Amino acid sequence: MADLTMVEAIRMALSRALEDDPDVIIFGEDVGIDGGVFRATDGLMQRFGAARVRDTPLSETVIAGMAVGAATQGLRPVAEIQFMGFLYSAIDQLANHAGRLRNRTRGRLSCPMVLRAPFGGGVKAPEHHSESMEAMLAHIPGLRVIVPSTPARAYGLLLAAIRDPDPVVFLEPKRLYRALKEPVANDGIALTLDCALVVRDGSDLTIIAWGAMVAEVGRAADALAERGISSEVIDLSSLKPIDRSAVRASVQKTGRCIIVHEAPLTAGLGAEIAADLAEHCLTSLLAPVVRVTGYDTVMPYAQLEDRYMPDAARIQAAAQHVMEFA
Amino acid sequence: MADLTMVEAIRMALSRALEDDPDVIIFGEDVGIDGGVFRATDGLMQRFGAARVRDTPLSETVIAGMAVGAATQGLRPVAEIQFMGFLYSAIDQLANHAGRLRNRTRGRLSCPMVLRAPFGGGVKAPEHHSESMEAMLAHIPGLRVIVPSTPARAYGLLLAAIRDPDPVVFLEPKRLYRALKEPVANDGIALTLDCALVVRDGSDLTIIAWGAMVAEVGRAADALAERGISSEVIDLSSLKPIDRSAVRASVQKTGRCIIVHEAPLTAGLGAEIAADLAEHCLTSLLAPVVRVTGYDTVMPYAQLEDRYMPDAARIQAAAQHVMEFA
Amino acid sequence: MTGNLPDCSAFLDAKGQVLRELPDFARDAETLITLYSMMVKTRVFDAKAIALQRTGRLGTYGSSLGQEAISVGVASAMSEADVFLPSFREHGGQLWRGVSMEELLLYWGGDERGNDFAGPRQDFPVCIPVASHFPHAAGVGLGLAHKGTGGVAVAIAGDGATSKGDFYEAMNVVGVWELPAVFVINNNQWAISMPRAEQTRAETLAQKAVAAGLPGEVVDGNDVIAVREATNRALDRARAGQGGTLIECLSYRLSDHTTADDASRYREDAEVSRHWKTEPLVRLRTHLVAEHGWSKDDEEALLRDSRTETEAAAERYLAMSPQPARAMFDHLYATAPPDIAALAKEMGDG
Amino acid sequence: MTGNLPDCSAFLDAKGQVLRELPDFARDAETLITLYSMMVKTRVFDAKAIALQRTGRLGTYGSSLGQEAISVGVASAMSEADVFLPSFREHGGQLWRGVSMEELLLYWGGDERGNDFAGPRQDFPVCIPVASHFPHAAGVGLGLAHKGTGGVAVAIAGDGATSKGDFYEAMNVVGVWELPAVFVINNNQWAISMPRAEQTRAETLAQKAVAAGLPGEVVDGNDVIAVREATNRALDRARAGQGGTLIECLSYRLSDHTTADDASRYREDAEVSRHWKTEPLVRLRTHLVAEHGWSKDDEEALLRDSRTETEAAAERYLAMSPQPARAMFDHLYATAPPDIAALAKEMGDG
Ligand SMILES: Cc1ncc(C[n+]2csc(CCOP(=O)(O)OP(=O)(O)O)c2C)c(N)n1
Ligand SMILES: Cc1ncc(C[n+]2csc(CCOP(=O)(O)OP(=O)(O)O)c2C)c(N)n1
Ligand SMILES: [Mg+2]
Ligand SMILES: [Mg+2]
C-alpha cells in the first residue's frame, strides 16, 4: 500500500474508474497530454487514449453541459473545471439541468456525472484561483457535493461519486493536493456517500469542517487538548446532502459547536449547520454556535490570503470563547 | 397619491430615475417596445428613447457583463434578467466582476449597476420560471441583494438601488406584481438600503420573511393573533447585507423566531439568520429557531407548486410548535 | 421591422409550385401525406392547447403556428437511434417522434409526468432555458459516437437562441470534435418582441456556423420537403463521421410568443398577414391536390381525425388525477437520502 | 501540432524586409524606435518578473515572450480617451498605456494596489477569468458612445478565449448595437497545453467575427507595424460610428504558459525553436538598423536603460510595505455596512 498525496490518490481513483468501467470518460481543459494543471490526470490520456481522456476547448458551459448530455447516453463523464473560480459559468447547467433531469423526467433520464474542481486558498495562487463557494452548489436541489480531506478519503469518495447514479460535484482542496501523504490501497472500494466522518472523538465541543480546514481544526484540537479541552472533530465530507444526524448526535453529546470554513461567512454552509442545531439541538446547546470562516469580503490577493482564511489560532480562540461561555 | 400595484410602482421608480439622472439607462430582453414581459418598463422606451431603454439580444452573460462595463463609464445601468431561472448565466459576472471591481482596484473603478429579476413562485408559470435562489447571490461578496414586499417599498428601494454607488441585485417577487395596491407617492425619495423593517410589532415570537412571503406571514400572524399569539413580523428587505441588529433586537425581545422563505431549505438564506441567532442570541432563545421553506427538491411544476411553497397554514403550525416548546 | 423572407433553398414555393427536382422521398405520395397529416395534426393540437389555456385548464403555452414544417421535417428525417432535443416550440417534432398529445398536455399543464413519455425514451424533454440544450446535444453526440450506435443528436431552438454563448460553445466543440450533432434553428423572425434584425448583425443565422468551422445552410422552413432534405443530408454527414451541421430554417411565428404574450404590442398585423401567404400547410396541400389526387374528402377526413384524436387526448389529460404532493420528491435522486425520504413520508398521500 | 504560421498581412517579414508600402507612422524613425523600445522593455520586464517568481518574490506570472508586438502595437494605436481591457498577458500594452512596472509587479505579487494605477485611470485591470472582459468592453463601448467621448473600448485576449460564450455574446451585441469596441486576439497558438488546432475547427479566429456580422481580419502579430496599422483602422471605424472589429494577431508563445507551467510536457522544443525565427523584436531591429541608422550603441543603451528601469522598479516593489490586513475590507463598498466596518475595526492595524 503506497503512501500517496491527495492528487496521487485522485489520479489512482480516476485510473481505477477508467479501468473498471468502459463508460467512464474524462474531459476538461488540459486534462490530456498535460495531465491537468495539478497533474490529477497525469498519464491517463497516454494510458487510456484520447477518446477517453480528452482536452476540451476553453468552455466551462460546454464542459458541464456536455457532461449532462453524455451522462444521459450511458456514459459516466468525469469532467473537470480547472479552478472553482471558473465554475460559475457551469452553474446554469448544474442548477437548470444536471440537478433536475431525473426528477423532471420522472426517472426516465438520469445524469450520472461528476464535475471535479480544485477549490480553496492557501497556495498563493493568482486572483480568482482560491475561491470556496461550495454553499452555492449545496443549495442546488438534486446535486451531491463532496469534499475530501485526506488522500484515502479522496480515493474512496471519488470512486463513490463516479459510481453514483446522480450528479456529483467533487471539490478538491488544492491546498491538500500535495500537503500530506498517507497509505492508500488501490482496492477499488468506494466509500459511502452522504456520510460525515468523526475524525476525532471528544467530549467538550464539536468542531465541524471539511476539506483543508479539517487539518487546521486538527491542529487547533491538539492545542486545545493541551489545555484540557477535548474536541470532537467531524469531517463533514458530504456537503449535500448533509449528514445531519451525525452532526446532531455529536453536539447532543458535547453541547458546544464550532463550524469552520474558508468561504465567506454570510450564507456559507456553516450557516446551514448552525441553523440545523438551532432548530434540532437547541436544548443541548451549552454555548453559542460559532462560525470561524472567511470574512464577508472578496478573497484578498496572495499577500493577505493568510489573514483571510481561518487558521488554528482563530479556531482555538473561538473554542476558548465557547468553552468559557456561561 | 395613486394606488399602485408593485409592477406599477417599479415602473414609476424606473421612470423617475430616468428623468432625474441622464446617466440611467435600462436594458434587457424585451424591455423596449414590449415594456418587459411583466410590463415593468411599459412606455419607457417610447418616452425616453431607444438609446436609454434598449432591447438586448438573448444573452444573459452579456446583459450582466455589459452592465459592469457601462457602470465603469459613469452610466447607471439598470439591467433586467427576464426570470431568475435565467440568471445563472450572469453569476460569473456578478461574482467575478461586479462584486469585486471596486475592491480589487482599491476604489479606482466602481460598478453602480442594478440587476433586476422577477423571482419566486405562485403564478403557475412554466418550468424554470419560479425559482428563488437568492441565497446564492447573498453569498457573493461585494453585492447588495434587495427584495421589496409592497409597492411603496419597491418604489423606494429601487430608487435607492439605482442611486447606490455599488452593484445591487434587485429581486422582484412576481407573485406580488399585481397582487395588491397601495398608495405610492412619486416623491423621488429613496428608502435606506441595508435595513430590515418591522412590519408588525409583537411580543411572543419573531417571524422573518421577505418578498411574497411577508404577506403570507401577515395572514398567519392574523390567525395567530386570534389565538392570542402576538407575532412580530420583520420584512428583511435587504438580503445582503443583513440587518442583523434589527433581527437580534426583535428575537431578544420575543425569544422565539421563525424564518420563512420559498427557496429550498438547505443553504437557504434562512440558515444565515438562524445561525446568527444561534451565535448571538442563544441565551434569549426560548424555543428552537424554525425555518418554514421550500423543500429540498426541484421546484415542482405548476400542479404541485402550492404544495411546495410555504403558506399561512405551515407558518401557523411552525408558530404553534415554537410556542408550545418547553 | 422584419420584412419578407429572403430567397432560400425550397422545393415548393408558397403557391405549391415545384421549383426544382424533388428528392426521392418527396415523390412518394404516402410520405408526403404522412408529413402533411402530422403538420395538420400539430396545428389542430396547437389550437386545442390554446383553448385549454384560455379556459384555465393548461399553463402558458407557445404555439407553433406557421412553423409546423420545421420540426415535422426535421423529426421525419431522424431514425429511432437518433436523439431529439427540442426547445419549447417543437410540438410537431415531438408528436412525430412518438410523444403522445396527452403527454404534451400533461407537460404544459404543469405535470412532470408529461416528460416520462412512453414514446422515444431517449429523447430529451422540452428545454426552457434558451439554448442550454445545445451543450447537451454535443454530449449526446459524444455518447452516441462513443457507443457506436450510429445515432445523431438533433437539437432545435429559435433565432433568439443563437445569441446565447451556449449555442456557440456547443457548435465549437461539435466542430472540433467532429461530433454527430445537428443544430437546427427555427428562425421564426421573432424572439418574443425582438425582431430577427435586432438579434444579430449577421446576415444569416446559418453563417454563425463559420465561427465553429461547421457547414451552415439556410432552408425555407415553410417547405417541409426542404427541411427534411437538408436534415437528411446533415444526418448522413454525421453518420459518416463528418461531424455537425447548422441548419437555419426560415419561417415566421404567426402566433403570439405564448399565451402570455400579446404580439400586437410590438408588431404590425400587416406583417403577420403577409406571412400567412407563405405558411407551410397550404403549399403542401396544393401540391398534394395537384400531383397526388388529394381530395376535399381526404382533407376533411384528416381534419376530423386530427380533431377526434386531439379531443380524446385532451379528455384523457383532463381526467387524469394529479400526482400526490409527495411526488415532488420522487426521482430527485435514484436513492433518496434520509432527509428527502423523511419529507416524502411526512407528506403522506395527500 | 501547430506548424508554421500562415501568411498574413505584414509589412515587415521575419527578416525585417519591407513587404509593402509602410503606413505613415512607420516611416517615422522616432515612432518606430519608441515602439521597439517598449517591446524591448517589455521583454526585459518579463525576464525580471520570472526571476522574481523563481526566487519566491512574485506570484505565478505569465510571460509575454514573443508576443510583445501585439499589445504594444494595439496600445500604441489607442488614444487617451480609449479604454484598454487587457487579459493577463499584455504587459507591454499596459506599460505603453502608462501603468508602471512597479504597479504590475505589485499586482503579480499579490497586492491589490497594483490595480490602482496612477496611469490610465479608466483602463481595466488584468482579466483572469478568460474572455469575461469582452462583455465589459461592450459595456464600456456603450458608455463611451453614450457619453459621446469618441473613445473606444479595446479588449484583448488569447486564442483560447475565443471558445468562450462570453466572447461570442459580446461580439454579437457589439455588432448589432454598432458599439465602439475593438476585440483583439493574441493568437499565440496555445492555450496552456491546447494547441490552436484543437481549440476550434474554424480556419481562422478572425472568421468568428462572421457570426456577429463584424469585420474580422488576420494580421501578423509579430509585426508591430501591422498590428498598429490594423488597430488604427479599427479605431477609425469605431470612432466614425461604424462599430466593432475583430483582429486576430498571429504570434507564438515562446515561453511556458506561466511560471506554474512546464510546456515541455506537451510541445516539442523544435516547434519553439522554429518560432524563434519569426519573433517580433529581431525584424524591427533589423529594419531600424537598415533604414534608420540604429546602432549597436543605441541597442546597448536601450538594453541598459530598460534593465535599470526594471531593476529600480523591482527594488521599489520589494521595498513596499504590505497592506495591513484590514485593507481587505477597504473598498468593498463605497460605504461599509456595519458588519464590514466592525470587521475592519476589529482587525486593527496588524
Ligand atoms: C436563457 C433564457 N433567457 C430568457 C428566457 C425567456 N424567453 C423565453 S422564450 C424567449 C425568446 C426565445 O426566442 P427564440 O429563440 O427566437 O425562440 P421562439 O420563442 O421564437 O421560438 C425568451 C427571451 C429563456 N427561456 N431562457
Ligand atoms: C474561464 C476560465 N477558464 C479557465 C481558466 C484557466 N486558464 C488560465 S489561462 C488559460 C488558457 C488561456 O489560453 P489563451 O486564451 O490562448 O491565452 P494565453 O494564455 O495563451 O495568453 C486557462 C485555461 C481561466 N483563467 N478562465
Ligand atoms: Mg424566434
Ligand atoms: Mg493562447
Short mmCIF file of N, CA and C in Angstrom, two decimals, chain C residues 5 12 40 146 187 245 293:
data_model
loop_
_atom_site.label_atom_id
_atom_site.label_comp_id
_atom_site.label_asym_id
_atom_site.label_seq_id
_atom_site.Cartn_x
_atom_site.Cartn_y
_atom_site.Cartn_z
N LEU C 5 -39.38 37.07 -46.25
CA LEU C 5 -38.23 36.21 -46.08
C LEU C 5 -37.35 36.26 -47.33
N LEU C 12 -40.80 23.54 -52.94
CA LEU C 12 -42.13 24.05 -53.27
C LEU C 12 -42.18 25.53 -52.93
N VAL C 40 -50.80 19.06 -40.05
CA VAL C 40 -52.18 19.44 -39.75
C VAL C 40 -52.51 19.08 -38.31
N HIS C 146 -19.41 7.44 -28.96
CA HIS C 146 -18.63 6.55 -28.09
C HIS C 146 -19.22 5.15 -28.09
N ASN C 187 -35.93 29.77 -37.28
CA ASN C 187 -35.89 31.23 -37.35
C ASN C 187 -37.28 31.73 -37.72
N THR C 245 -23.62 19.96 -38.35
CA THR C 245 -24.14 20.92 -39.33
C THR C 245 -25.10 21.86 -38.61
N GLY C 293 -53.62 13.73 -56.12
CA GLY C 293 -55.05 13.46 -56.03
C GLY C 293 -55.65 13.64 -54.63
#
